mmCIF file with all atom_site columns, C-alpha atoms in Angstrom:
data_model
loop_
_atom_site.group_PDB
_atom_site.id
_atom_site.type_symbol
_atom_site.label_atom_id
_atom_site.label_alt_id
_atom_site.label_comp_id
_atom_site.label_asym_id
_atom_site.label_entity_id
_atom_site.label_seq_id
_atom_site.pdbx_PDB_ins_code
_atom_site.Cartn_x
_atom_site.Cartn_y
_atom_site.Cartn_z
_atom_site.occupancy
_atom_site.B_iso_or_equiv
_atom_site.pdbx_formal_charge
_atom_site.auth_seq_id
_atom_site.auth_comp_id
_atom_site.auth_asym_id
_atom_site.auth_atom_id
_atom_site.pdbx_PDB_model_num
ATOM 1   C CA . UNK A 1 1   ? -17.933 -1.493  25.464  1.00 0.00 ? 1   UNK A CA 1
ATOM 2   C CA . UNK A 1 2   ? -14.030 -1.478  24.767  1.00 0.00 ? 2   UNK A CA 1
ATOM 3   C CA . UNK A 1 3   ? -13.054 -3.510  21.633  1.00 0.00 ? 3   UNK A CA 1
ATOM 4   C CA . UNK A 1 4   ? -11.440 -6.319  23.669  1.00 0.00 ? 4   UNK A CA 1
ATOM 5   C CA . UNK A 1 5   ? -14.076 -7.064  25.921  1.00 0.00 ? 5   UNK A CA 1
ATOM 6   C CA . UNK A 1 6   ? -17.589 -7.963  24.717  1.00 0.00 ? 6   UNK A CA 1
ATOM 7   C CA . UNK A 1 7   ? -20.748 -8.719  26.993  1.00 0.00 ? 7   UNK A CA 1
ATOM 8   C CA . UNK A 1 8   ? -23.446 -10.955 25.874  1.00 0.00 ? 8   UNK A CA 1
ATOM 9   C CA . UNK A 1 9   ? -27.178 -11.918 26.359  1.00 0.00 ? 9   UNK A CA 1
ATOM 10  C CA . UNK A 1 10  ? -27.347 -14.507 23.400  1.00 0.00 ? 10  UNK A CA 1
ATOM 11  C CA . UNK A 1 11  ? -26.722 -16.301 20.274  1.00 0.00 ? 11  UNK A CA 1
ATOM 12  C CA . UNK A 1 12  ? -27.739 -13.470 18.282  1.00 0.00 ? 12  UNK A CA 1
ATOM 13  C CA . UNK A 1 13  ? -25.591 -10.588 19.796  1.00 0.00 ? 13  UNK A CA 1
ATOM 14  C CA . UNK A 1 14  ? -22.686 -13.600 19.775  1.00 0.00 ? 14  UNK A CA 1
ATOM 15  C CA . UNK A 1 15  ? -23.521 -13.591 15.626  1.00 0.00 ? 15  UNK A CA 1
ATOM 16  C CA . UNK A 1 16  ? -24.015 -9.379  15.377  1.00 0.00 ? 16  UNK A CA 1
ATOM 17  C CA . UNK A 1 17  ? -20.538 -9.241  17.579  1.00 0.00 ? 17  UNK A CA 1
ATOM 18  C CA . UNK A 1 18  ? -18.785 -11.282 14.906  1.00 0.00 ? 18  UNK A CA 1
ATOM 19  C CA . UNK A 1 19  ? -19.875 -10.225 11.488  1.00 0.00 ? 19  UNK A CA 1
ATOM 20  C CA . UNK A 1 20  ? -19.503 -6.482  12.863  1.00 0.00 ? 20  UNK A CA 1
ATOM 21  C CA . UNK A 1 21  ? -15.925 -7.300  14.117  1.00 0.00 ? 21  UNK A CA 1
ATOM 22  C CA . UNK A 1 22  ? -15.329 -9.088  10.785  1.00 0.00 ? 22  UNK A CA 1
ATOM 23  C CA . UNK A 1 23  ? -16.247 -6.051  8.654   1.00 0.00 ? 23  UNK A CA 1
ATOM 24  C CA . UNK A 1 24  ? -14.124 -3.324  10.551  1.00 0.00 ? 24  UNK A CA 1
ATOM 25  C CA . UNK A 1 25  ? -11.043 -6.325  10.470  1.00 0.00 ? 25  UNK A CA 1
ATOM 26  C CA . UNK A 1 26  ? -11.395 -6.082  6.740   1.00 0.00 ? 26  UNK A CA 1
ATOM 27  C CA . UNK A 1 27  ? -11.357 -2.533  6.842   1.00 0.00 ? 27  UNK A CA 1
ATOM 28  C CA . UNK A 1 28  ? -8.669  -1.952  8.963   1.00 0.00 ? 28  UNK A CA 1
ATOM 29  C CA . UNK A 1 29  ? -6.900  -4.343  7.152   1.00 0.00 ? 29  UNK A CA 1
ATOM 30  C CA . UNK A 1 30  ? -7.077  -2.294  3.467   1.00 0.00 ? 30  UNK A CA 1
ATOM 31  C CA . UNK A 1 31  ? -6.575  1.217   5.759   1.00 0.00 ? 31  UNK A CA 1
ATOM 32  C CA . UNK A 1 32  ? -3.272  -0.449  6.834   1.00 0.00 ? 32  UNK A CA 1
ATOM 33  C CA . UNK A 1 33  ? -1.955  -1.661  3.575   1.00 0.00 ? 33  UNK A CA 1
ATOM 34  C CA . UNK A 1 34  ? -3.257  1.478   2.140   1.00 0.00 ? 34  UNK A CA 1
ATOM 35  C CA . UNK A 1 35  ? -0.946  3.574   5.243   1.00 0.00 ? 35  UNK A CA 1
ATOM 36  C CA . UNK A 1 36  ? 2.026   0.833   4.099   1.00 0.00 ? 36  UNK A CA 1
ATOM 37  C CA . UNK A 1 37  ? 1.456   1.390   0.288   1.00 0.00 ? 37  UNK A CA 1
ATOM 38  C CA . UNK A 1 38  ? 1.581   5.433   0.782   1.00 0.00 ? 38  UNK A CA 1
ATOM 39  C CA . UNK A 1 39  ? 5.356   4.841   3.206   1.00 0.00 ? 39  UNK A CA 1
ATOM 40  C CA . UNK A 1 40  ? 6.738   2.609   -0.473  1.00 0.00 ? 40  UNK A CA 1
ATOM 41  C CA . UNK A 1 41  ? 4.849   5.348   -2.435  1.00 0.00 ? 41  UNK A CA 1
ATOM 42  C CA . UNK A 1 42  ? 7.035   7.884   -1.226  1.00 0.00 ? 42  UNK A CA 1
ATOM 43  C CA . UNK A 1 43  ? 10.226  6.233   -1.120  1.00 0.00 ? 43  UNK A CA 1
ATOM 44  C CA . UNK A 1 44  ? 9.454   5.497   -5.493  1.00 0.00 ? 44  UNK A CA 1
ATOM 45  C CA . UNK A 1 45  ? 9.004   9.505   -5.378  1.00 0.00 ? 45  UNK A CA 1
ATOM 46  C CA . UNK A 1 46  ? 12.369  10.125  -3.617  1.00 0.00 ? 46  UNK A CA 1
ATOM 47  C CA . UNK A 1 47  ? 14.169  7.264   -5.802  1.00 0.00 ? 47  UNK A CA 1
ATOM 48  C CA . UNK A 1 48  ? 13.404  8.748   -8.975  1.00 0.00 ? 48  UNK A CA 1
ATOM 49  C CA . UNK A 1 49  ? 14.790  11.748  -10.570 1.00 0.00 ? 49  UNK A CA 1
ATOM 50  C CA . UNK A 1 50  ? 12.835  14.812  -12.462 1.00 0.00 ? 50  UNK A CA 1
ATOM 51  C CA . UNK A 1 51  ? 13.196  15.057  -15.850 1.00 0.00 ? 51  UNK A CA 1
ATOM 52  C CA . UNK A 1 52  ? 14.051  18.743  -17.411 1.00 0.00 ? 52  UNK A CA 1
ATOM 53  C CA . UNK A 1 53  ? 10.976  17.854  -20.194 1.00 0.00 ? 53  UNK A CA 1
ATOM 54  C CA . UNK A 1 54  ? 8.070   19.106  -20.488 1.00 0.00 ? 54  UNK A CA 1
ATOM 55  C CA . UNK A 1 55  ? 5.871   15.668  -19.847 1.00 0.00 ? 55  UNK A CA 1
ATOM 56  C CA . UNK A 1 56  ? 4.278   14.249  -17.446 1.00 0.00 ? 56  UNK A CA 1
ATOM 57  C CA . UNK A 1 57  ? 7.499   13.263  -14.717 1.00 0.00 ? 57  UNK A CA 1
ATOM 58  C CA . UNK A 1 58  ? 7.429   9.825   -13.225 1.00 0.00 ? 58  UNK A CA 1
ATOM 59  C CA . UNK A 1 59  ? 7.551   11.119  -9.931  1.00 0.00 ? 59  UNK A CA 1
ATOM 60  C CA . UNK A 1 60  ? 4.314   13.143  -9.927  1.00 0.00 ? 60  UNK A CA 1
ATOM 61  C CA . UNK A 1 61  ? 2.299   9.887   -11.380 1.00 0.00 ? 61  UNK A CA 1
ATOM 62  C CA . UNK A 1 62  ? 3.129   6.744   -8.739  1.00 0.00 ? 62  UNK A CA 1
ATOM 63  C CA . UNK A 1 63  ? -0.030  5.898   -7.582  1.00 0.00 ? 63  UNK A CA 1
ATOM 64  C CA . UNK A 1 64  ? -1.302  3.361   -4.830  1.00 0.00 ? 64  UNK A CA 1
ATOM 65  C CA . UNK A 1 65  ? -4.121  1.388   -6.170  1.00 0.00 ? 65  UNK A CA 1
ATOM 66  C CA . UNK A 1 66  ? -6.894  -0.187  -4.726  1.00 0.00 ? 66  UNK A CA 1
ATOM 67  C CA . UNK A 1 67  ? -6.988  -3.324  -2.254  1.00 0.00 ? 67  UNK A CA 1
ATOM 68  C CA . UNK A 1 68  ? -7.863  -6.650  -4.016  1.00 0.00 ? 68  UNK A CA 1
ATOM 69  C CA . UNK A 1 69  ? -7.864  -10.597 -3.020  1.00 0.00 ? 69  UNK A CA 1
ATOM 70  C CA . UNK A 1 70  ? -4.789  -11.637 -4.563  1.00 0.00 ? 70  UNK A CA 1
ATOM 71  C CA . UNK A 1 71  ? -3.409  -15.391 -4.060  1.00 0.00 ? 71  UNK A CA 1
ATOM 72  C CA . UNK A 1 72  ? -1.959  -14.369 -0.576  1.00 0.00 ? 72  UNK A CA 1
ATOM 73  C CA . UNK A 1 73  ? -4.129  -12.567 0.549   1.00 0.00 ? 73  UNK A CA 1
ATOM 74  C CA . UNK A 1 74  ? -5.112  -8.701  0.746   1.00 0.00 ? 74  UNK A CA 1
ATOM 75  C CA . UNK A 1 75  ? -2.823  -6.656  -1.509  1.00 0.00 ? 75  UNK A CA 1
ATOM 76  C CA . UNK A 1 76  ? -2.589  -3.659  -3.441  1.00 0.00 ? 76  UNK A CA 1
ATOM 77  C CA . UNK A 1 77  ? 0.204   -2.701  -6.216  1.00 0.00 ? 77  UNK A CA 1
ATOM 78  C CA . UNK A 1 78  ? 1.921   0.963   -5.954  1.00 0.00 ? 78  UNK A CA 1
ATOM 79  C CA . UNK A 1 79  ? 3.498   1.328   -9.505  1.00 0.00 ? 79  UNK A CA 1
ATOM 80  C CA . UNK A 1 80  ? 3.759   4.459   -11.780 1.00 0.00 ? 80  UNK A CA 1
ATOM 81  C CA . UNK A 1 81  ? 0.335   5.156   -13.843 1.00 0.00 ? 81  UNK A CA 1
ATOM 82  C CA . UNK A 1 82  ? -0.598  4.674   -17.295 1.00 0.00 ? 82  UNK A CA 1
ATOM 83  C CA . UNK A 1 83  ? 0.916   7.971   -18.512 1.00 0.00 ? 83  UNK A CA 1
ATOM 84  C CA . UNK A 1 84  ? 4.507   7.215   -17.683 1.00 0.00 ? 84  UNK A CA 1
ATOM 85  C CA . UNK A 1 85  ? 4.746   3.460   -17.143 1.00 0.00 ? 85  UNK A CA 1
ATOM 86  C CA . UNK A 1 86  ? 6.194   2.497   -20.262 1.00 0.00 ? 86  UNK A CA 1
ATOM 87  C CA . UNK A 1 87  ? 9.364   5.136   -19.398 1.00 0.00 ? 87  UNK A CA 1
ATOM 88  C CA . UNK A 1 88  ? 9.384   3.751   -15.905 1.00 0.00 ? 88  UNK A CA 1
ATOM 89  C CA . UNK A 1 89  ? 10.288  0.145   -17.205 1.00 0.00 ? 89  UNK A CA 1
ATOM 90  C CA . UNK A 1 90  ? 13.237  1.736   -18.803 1.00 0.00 ? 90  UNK A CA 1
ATOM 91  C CA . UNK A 1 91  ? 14.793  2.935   -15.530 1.00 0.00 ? 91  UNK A CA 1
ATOM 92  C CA . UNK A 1 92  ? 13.822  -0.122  -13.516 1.00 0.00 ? 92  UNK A CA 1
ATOM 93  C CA . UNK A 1 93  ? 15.113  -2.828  -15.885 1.00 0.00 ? 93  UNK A CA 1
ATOM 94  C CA . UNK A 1 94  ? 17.547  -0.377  -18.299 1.00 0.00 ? 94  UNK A CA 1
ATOM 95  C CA . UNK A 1 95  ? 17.793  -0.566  -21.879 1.00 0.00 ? 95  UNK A CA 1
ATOM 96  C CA . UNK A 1 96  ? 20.506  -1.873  -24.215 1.00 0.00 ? 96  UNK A CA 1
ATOM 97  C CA . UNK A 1 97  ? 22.440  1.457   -24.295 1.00 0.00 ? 97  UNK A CA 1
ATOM 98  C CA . UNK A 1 98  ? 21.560  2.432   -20.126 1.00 0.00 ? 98  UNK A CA 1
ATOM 99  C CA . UNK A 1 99  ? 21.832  0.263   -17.095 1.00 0.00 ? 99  UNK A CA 1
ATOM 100 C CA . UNK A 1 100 ? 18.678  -0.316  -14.573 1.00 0.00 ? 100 UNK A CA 1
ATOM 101 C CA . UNK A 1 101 ? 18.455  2.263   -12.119 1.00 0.00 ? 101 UNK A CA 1
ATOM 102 C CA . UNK A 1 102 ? 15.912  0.017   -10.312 1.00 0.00 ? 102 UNK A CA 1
ATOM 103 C CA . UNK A 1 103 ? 13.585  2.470   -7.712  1.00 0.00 ? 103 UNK A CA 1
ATOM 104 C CA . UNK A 1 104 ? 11.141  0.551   -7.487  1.00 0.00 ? 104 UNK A CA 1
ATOM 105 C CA . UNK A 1 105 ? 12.493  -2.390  -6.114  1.00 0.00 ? 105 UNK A CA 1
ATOM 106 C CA . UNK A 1 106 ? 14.621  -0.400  -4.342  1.00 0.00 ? 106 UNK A CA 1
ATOM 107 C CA . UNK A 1 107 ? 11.489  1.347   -2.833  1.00 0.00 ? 107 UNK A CA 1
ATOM 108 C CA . UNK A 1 108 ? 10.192  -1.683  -1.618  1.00 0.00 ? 108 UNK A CA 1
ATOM 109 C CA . UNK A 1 109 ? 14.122  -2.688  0.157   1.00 0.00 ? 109 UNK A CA 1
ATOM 110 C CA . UNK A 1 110 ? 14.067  0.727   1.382   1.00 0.00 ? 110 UNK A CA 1
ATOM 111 C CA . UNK A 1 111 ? 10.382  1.333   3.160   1.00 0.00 ? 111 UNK A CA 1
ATOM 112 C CA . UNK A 1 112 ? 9.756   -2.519  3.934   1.00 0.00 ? 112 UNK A CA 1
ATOM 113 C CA . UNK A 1 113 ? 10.370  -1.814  8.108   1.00 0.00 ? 113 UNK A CA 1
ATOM 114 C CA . UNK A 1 114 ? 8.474   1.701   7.860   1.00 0.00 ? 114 UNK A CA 1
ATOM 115 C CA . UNK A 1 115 ? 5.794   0.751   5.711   1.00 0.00 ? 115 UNK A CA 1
ATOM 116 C CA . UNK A 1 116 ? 5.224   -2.678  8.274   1.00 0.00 ? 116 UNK A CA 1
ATOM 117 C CA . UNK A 1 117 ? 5.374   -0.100  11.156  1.00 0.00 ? 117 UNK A CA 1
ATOM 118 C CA . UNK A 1 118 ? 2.660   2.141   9.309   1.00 0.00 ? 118 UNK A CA 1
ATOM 119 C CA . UNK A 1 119 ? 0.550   -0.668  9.057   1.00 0.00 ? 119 UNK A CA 1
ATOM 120 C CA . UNK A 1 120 ? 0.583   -2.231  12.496  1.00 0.00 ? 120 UNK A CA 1
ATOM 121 C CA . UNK A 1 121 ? 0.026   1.496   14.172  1.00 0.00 ? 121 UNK A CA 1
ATOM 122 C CA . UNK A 1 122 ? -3.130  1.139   11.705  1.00 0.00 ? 122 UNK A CA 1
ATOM 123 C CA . UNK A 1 123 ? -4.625  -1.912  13.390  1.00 0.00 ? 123 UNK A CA 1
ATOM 124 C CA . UNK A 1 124 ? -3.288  -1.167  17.128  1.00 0.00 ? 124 UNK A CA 1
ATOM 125 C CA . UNK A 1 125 ? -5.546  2.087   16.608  1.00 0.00 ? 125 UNK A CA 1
ATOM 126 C CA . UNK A 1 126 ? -8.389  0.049   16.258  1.00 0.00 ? 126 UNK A CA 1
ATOM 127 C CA . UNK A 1 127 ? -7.270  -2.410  19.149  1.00 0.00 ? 127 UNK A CA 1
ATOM 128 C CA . UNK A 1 128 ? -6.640  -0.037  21.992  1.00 0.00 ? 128 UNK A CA 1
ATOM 129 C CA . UNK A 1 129 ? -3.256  -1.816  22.199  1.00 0.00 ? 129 UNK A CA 1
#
């Protein structure tokens, strides 16, 4: 059975269809904004420079966190971790004595068409489109 066509005997398998194509939509769904999160993830790697310390480095610590039910919807949040956070606010916003060098924004001006395109080639593998 293809996963645009369904054939059914009865209210039940009408119900089973449903709930099952319910679950893998909300799976799909958190596969594709995890496949868009990884595209912005990438472009907050490229947009930030290494430091010559020896620390943790900003761009060795961006993370893409988990899907939750935020107030529009599905989301997630890709961000720098715990461990460099704090200096990552610094660049982003700038301080009194440095100007912003914002790359996370910038991230999100930079991968918005790619990381869209990663996440409909999520659900038109699941489609057959």
């Amino acid at each position: 059975m293809s996963r645009l066509h369904m054939e059914m005997t009865g209210f039940d398998d009408l119900i089973q269809y449903f709930e099952e194509t319910g679950d893998n939509a909300q799976k799909v769904e958190a596969e594709a904004l995890k496949a868009g999160g990884e595209i912005i993830a990438d472009y907050q790697r490229k947009g930030v420079n290494r430091s010559t310390k020896d620390q943790p480095h900003i761009q060795d610590n961006i993370i893409v966190g988990r899907v939750y039910d935020g107030d529009e919807g599905s989301q997630l949040i890709v961000r720098p971790n715990g461990k460099v956070r704090w200096r990552a606010k610094f660049l982003e916003w700038g301080t009194s004595k440095m100007p912003p060098k914002p790359f996370i924004e910038r991230s999100g001006d930079l991968g918005e068409n790619e990381a869209y395109a990663a996440m409909l080639k999520k659900f038109e593998e699941v489609i057959d489109v």
